[in-house]
CSV table of C-alpha atoms and ligand atoms in Angstrom, one decimal:
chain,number,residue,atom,x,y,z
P,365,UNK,CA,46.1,199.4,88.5
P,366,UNK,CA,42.8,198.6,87.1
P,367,UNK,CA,40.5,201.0,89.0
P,368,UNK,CA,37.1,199.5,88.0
P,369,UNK,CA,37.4,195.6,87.9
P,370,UNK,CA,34.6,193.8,86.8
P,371,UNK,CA,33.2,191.5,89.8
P,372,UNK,CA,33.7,188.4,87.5
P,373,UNK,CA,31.7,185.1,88.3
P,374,UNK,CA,32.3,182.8,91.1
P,375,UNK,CA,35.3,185.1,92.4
P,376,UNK,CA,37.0,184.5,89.1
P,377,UNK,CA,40.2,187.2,88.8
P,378,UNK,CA,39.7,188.2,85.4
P,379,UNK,CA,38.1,186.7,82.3
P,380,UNK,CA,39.0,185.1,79.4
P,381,UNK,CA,38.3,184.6,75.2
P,382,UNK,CA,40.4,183.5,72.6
P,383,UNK,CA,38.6,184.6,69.6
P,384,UNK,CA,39.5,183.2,66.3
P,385,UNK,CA,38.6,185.2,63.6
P,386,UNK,CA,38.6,182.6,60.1
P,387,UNK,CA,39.2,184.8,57.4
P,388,UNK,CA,40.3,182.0,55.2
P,389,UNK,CA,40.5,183.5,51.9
P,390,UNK,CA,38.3,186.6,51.7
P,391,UNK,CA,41.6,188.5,52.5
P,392,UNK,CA,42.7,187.0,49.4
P,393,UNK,CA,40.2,188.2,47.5
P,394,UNK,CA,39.4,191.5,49.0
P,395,UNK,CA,43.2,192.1,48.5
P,396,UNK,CA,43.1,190.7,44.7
P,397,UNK,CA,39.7,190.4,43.5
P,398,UNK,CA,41.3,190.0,39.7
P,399,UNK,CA,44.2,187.9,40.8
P,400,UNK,CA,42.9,186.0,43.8
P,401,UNK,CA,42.1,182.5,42.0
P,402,UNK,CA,45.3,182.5,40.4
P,403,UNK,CA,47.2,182.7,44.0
P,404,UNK,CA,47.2,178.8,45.2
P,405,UNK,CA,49.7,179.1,47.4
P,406,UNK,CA,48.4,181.9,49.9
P,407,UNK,CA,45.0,180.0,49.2
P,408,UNK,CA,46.4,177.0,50.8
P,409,UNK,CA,47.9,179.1,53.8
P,410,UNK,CA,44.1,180.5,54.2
P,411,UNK,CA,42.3,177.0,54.0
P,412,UNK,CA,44.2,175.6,56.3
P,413,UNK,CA,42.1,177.5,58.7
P,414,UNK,CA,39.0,176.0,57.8
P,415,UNK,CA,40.0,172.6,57.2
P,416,UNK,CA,42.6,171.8,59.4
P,417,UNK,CA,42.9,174.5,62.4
P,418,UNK,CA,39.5,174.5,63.1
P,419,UNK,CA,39.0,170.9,64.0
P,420,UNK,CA,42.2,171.0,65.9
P,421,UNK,CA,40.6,173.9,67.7
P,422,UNK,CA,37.7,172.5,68.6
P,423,UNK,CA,39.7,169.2,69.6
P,424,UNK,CA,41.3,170.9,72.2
P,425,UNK,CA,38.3,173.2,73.7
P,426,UNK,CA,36.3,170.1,73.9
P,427,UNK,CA,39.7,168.7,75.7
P,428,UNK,CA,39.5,170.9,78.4
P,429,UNK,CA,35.3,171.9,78.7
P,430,UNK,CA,36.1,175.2,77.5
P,431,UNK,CA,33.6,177.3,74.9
P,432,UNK,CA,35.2,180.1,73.5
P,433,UNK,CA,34.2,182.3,70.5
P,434,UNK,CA,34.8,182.1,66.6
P,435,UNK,CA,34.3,186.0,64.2
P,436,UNK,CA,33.8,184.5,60.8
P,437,UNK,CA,33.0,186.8,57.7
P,438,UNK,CA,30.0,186.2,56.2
P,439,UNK,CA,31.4,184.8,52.9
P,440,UNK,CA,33.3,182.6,54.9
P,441,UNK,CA,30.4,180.9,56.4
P,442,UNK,CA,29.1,180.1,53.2
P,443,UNK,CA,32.1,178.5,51.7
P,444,UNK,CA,33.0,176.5,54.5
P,445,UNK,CA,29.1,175.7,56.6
P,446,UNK,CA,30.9,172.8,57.5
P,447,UNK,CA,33.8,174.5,59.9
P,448,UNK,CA,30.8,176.9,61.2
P,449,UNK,CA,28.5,174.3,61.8
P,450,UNK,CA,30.8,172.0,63.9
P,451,UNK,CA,31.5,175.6,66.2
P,452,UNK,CA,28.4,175.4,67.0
P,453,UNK,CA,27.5,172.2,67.5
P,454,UNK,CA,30.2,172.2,70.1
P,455,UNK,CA,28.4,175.6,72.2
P,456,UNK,CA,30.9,177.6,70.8
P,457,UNK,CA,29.8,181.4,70.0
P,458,UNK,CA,29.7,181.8,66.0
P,459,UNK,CA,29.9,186.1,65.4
P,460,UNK,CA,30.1,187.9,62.2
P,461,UNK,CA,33.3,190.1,60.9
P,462,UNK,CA,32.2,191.5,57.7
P,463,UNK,CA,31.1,189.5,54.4
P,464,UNK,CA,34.3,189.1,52.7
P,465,UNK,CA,36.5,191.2,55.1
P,466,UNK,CA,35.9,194.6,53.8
P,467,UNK,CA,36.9,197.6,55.7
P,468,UNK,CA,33.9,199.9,57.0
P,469,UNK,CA,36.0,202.7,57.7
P,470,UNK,CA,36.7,203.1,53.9
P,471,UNK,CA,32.9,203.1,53.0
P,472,UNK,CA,30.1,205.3,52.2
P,473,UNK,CA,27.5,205.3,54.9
P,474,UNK,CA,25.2,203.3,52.8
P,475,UNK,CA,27.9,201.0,51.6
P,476,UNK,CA,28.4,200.1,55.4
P,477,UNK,CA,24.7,199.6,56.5
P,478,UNK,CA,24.5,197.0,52.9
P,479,UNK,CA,27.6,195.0,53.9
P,480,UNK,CA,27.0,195.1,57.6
P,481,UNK,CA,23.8,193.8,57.3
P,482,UNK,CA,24.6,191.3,54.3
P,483,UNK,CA,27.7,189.7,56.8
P,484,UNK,CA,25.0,189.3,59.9
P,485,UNK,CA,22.3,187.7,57.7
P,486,UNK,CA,24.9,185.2,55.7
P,487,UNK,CA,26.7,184.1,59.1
P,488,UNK,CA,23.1,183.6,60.6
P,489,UNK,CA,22.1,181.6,57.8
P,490,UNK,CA,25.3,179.1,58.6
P,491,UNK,CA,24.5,179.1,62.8
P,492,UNK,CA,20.5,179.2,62.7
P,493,UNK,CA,21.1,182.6,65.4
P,494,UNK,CA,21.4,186.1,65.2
P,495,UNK,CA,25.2,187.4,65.7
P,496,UNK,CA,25.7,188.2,69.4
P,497,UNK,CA,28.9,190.6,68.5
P,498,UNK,CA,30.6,191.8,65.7
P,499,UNK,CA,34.3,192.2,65.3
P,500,UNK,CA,35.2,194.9,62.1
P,501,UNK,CA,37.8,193.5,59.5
P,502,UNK,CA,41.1,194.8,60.5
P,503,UNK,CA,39.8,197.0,63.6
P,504,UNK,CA,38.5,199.1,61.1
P,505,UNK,CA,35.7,200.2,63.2
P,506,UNK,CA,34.0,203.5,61.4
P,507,UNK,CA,32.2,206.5,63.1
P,508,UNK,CA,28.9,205.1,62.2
P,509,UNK,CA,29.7,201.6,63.3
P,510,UNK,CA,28.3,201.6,66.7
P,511,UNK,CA,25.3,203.3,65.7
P,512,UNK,CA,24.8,200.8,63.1
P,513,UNK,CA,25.6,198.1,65.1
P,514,UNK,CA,22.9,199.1,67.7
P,515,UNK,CA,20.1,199.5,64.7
P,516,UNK,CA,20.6,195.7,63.6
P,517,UNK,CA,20.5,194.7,67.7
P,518,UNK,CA,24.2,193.7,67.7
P,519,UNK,CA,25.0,193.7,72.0
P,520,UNK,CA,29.0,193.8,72.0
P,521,UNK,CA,31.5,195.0,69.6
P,522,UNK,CA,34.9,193.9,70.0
P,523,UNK,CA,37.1,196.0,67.2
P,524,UNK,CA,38.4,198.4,69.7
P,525,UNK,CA,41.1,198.9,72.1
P,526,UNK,CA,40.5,201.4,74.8
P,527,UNK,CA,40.5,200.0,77.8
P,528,UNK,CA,41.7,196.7,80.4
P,529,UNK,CA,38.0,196.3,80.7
P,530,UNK,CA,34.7,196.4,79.4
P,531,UNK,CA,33.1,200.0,78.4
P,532,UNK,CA,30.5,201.8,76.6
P,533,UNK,CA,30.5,203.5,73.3
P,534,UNK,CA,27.9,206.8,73.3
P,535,UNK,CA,25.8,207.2,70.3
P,536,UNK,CA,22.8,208.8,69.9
P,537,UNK,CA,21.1,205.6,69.1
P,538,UNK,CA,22.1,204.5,72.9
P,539,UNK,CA,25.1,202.8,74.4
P,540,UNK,CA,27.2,200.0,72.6
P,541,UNK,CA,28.7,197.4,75.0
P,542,UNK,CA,32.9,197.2,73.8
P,543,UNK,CA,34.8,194.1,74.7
P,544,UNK,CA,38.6,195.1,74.0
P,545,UNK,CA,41.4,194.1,73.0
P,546,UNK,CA,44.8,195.1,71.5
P,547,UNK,CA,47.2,194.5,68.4
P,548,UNK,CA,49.8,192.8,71.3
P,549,UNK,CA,47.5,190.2,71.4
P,550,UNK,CA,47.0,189.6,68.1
P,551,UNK,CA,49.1,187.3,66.0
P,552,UNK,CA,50.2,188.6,62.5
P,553,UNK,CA,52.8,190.5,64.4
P,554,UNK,CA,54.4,187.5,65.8
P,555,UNK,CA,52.8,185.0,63.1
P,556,UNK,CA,52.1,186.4,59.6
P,557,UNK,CA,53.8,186.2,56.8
P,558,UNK,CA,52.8,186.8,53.3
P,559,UNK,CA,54.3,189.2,50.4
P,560,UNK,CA,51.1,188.8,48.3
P,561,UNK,CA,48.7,190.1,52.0
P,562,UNK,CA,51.7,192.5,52.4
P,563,UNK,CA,52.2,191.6,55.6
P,564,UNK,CA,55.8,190.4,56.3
P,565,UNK,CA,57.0,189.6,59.7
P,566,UNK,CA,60.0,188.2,60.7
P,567,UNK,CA,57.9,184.7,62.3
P,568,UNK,CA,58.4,184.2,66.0
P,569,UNK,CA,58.5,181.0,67.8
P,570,UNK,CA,55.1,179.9,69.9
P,571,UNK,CA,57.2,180.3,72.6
P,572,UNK,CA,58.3,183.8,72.3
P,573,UNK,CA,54.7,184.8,71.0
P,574,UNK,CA,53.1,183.3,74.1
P,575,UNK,CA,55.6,184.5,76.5
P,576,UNK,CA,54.3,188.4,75.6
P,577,UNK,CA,50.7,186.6,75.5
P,578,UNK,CA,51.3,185.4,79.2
P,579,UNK,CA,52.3,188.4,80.3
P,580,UNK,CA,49.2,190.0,79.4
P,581,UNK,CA,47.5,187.1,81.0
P,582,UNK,CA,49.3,187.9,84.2
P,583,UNK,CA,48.7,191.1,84.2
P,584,UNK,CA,44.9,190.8,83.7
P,585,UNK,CA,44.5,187.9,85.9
P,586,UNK,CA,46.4,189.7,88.8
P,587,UNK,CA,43.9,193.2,88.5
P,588,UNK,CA,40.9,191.8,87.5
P,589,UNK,CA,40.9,192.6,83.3
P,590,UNK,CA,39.6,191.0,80.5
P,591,UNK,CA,41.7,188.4,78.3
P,592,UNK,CA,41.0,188.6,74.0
P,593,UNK,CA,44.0,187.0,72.1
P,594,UNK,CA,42.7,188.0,68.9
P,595,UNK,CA,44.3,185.3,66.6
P,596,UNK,CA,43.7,183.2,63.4
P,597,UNK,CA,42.8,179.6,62.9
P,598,UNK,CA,45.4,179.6,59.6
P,599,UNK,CA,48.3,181.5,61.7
P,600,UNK,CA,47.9,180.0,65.5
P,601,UNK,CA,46.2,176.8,64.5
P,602,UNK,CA,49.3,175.4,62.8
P,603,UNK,CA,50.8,172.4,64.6
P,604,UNK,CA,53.5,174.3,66.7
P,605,UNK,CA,52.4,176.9,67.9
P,606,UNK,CA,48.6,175.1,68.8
P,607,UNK,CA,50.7,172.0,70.4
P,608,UNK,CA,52.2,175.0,72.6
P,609,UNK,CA,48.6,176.6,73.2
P,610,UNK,CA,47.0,173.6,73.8
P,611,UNK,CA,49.6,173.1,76.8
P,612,UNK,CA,49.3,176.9,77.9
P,613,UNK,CA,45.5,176.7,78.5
P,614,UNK,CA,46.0,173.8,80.7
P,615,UNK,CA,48.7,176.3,82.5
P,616,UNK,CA,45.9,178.6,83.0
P,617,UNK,CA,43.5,176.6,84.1
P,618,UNK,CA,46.4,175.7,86.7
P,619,UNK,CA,46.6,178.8,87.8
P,620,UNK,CA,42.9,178.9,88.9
P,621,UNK,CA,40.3,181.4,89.3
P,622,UNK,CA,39.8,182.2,85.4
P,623,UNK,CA,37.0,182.6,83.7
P,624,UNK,CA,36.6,181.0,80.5
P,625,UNK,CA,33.4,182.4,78.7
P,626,UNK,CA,32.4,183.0,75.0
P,627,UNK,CA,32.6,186.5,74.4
P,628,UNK,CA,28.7,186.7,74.3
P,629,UNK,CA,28.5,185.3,77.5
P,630,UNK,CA,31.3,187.9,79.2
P,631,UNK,CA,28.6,190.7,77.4
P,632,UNK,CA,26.1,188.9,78.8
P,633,UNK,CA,27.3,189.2,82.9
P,634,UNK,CA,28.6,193.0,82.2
P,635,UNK,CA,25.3,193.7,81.5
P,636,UNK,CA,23.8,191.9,84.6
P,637,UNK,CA,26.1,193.4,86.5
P,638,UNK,CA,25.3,197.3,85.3
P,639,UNK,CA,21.4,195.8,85.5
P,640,UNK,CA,21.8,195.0,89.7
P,641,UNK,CA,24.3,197.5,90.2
P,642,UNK,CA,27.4,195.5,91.0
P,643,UNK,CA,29.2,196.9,88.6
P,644,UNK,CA,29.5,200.8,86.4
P,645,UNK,CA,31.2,201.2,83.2
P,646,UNK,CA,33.3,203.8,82.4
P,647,UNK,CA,31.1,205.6,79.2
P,648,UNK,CA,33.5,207.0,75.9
P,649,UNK,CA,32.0,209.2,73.4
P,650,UNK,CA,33.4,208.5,70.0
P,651,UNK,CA,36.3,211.0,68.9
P,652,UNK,CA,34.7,213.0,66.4
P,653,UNK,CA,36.9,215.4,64.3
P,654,UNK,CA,35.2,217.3,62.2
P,655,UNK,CA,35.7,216.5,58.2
P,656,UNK,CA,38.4,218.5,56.7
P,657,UNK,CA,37.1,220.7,53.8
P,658,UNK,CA,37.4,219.6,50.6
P,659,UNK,CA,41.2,220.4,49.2
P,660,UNK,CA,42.3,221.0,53.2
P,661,UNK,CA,43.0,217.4,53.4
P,662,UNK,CA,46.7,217.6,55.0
P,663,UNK,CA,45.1,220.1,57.2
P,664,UNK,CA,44.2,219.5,60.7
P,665,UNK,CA,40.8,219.6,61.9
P,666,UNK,CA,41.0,221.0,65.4
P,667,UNK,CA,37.9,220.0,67.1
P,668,UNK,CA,36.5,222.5,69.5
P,669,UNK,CA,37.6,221.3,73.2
P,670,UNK,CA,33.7,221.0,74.3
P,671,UNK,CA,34.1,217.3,71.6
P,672,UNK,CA,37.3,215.9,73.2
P,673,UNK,CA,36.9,216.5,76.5
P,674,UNK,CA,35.4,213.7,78.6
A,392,LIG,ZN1,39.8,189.2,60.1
């Protein structure tokens, strides 16, 4: 079903990443920057991530010799150096997701290049290393952002969702290594609840979030794909549902024949593999639509069929 399987490492049938993105707060205050400091009680929710889930985290990679990878925004790894530091004194991958979670697709170009660069260099102060990948705030991925990503010598991207596997985004700076994922393995939908985030779920059991979680594991283990729960130290890292993770990993590493790699690591043997030429990725040029004129918003753009066409 997959066509294209990466030859993963040592035989392994498909690869795997958990990557926690720690927003903490910065949702708060990019959501409320007049009211944030008043809200305690989603602030406590957010925290939690930092001080709590993350050292439960880590408790349970270092359980089973696993090193997986952590998307903090940049603000974020200046509030809480502590949480960040102890990632990556365990070899976990520490990658930046914006400074205080803003959304690129709703900036000007310059807007973008400042915050872009200002999340890299802030998360690089906290780890000592230059950013390895980049995951956009929301998925919010823009039409510059792979371009951009290229000029400050990001080498994967993981906002998108386009394929099982890895591919390459087209820009004219060159080609942008994408690690996908999907919203089905993210888990606000199952998870998040919050009127003041706007973001109001009816919550789901571990149980019933992990049995669509497994199912995707299955399915990727079974044709070769690539495994990204994208998920949240203050939603997954709560007691229940991490008690059930921590027993599901130990499932997995049951199973067999899965590769459990930091993110920067998976980018790391795609690359290899397109060097030797063991492996070819399938190449996407960005869907361009040309920019409605202004007062033609409702309108469609049609793009002529020479831009969609692949
Ligand atoms: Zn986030």
């Amino acid at each position: 079903m997959i066509r294209n399987p990466v030859p993963w490492p040592n035989g392994a049938k498909c690869a795997a990443c958990f990557t926690l993105d720690m927003d903490a707060e910065s949702l708060l205050h990019l959501a409320h920057p007049q009211q944030a400091h008043s809200m305690v009680s989603a602030a406590s929710m957010l925290r939690y991530g930092p001080d709590v889930a993350v050292p439960r985290i880590l408790d349970t990679y270092r359980h089973y010799g696993i090193r997986q990878t952590f998307f903090v925004p940049g603000w974020c790894a200046e509030r809480y150096p502590y949480a960040v530091e102890a990632m990556v004194r365990e070899g976990h991958e520490v990658s930046a997701h914006g400074y205080m979670h803003e959304h690129p697709n709703e900036q000007s170009d310059a807007d973008e290049r400042h915050w872009l660069l200002r999340s890299l260099s802030a998360v690089q102060s906290v780890t000592g290393a230059p950013s390895a990948g980049w995951r956009a705030p929301l998925y919010r991925f823009s039409h510059r952002s792979a371009e951009l990503l290229l000029e400050a010598g990001v080498t994967y991207d993981a906002s998108l969702m386009g394929d099982d596997i890895p591919y390459l985004i087209e820009t004219p700076r060159g080609t942008l290594l994408e690690l996908p994922s999907h919203w089905g393995m993210d888990d606000w939908p199952p998870f998040m609840h919050s009127s003041e985030l706007e973001f109001e779920m009816p919550i789901q059991s571990a149980a019933r979030a992990w049995e669509a979680w497994w199912e995707e594991f299955e399915a990727m283990w079974e044709f070769g794909g690539l495994w990204v729960p994208v998920w949240h130290p203050f939603l997954s890292g709560r007691l229940a549902r991490w008690r059930h993770t921590h027993r599901m990993i130990g499932k997995m590493l049951d199973k067999g024949q899965v590769w459990f790699a930091p993110m920067r690591d998976i980018a790391a043997h795609v690359c290899a593999c397109m060097g030797n030429g063991t492996w070819a990725p399938r190449t996407e040029q960005p869907l361009t639509l040309p920019r409605a004129a202004p007062g033609t918003e409702t309108a469609f753009a049609v793009p002529p069929a020479e831009e969609t066409r692949r």
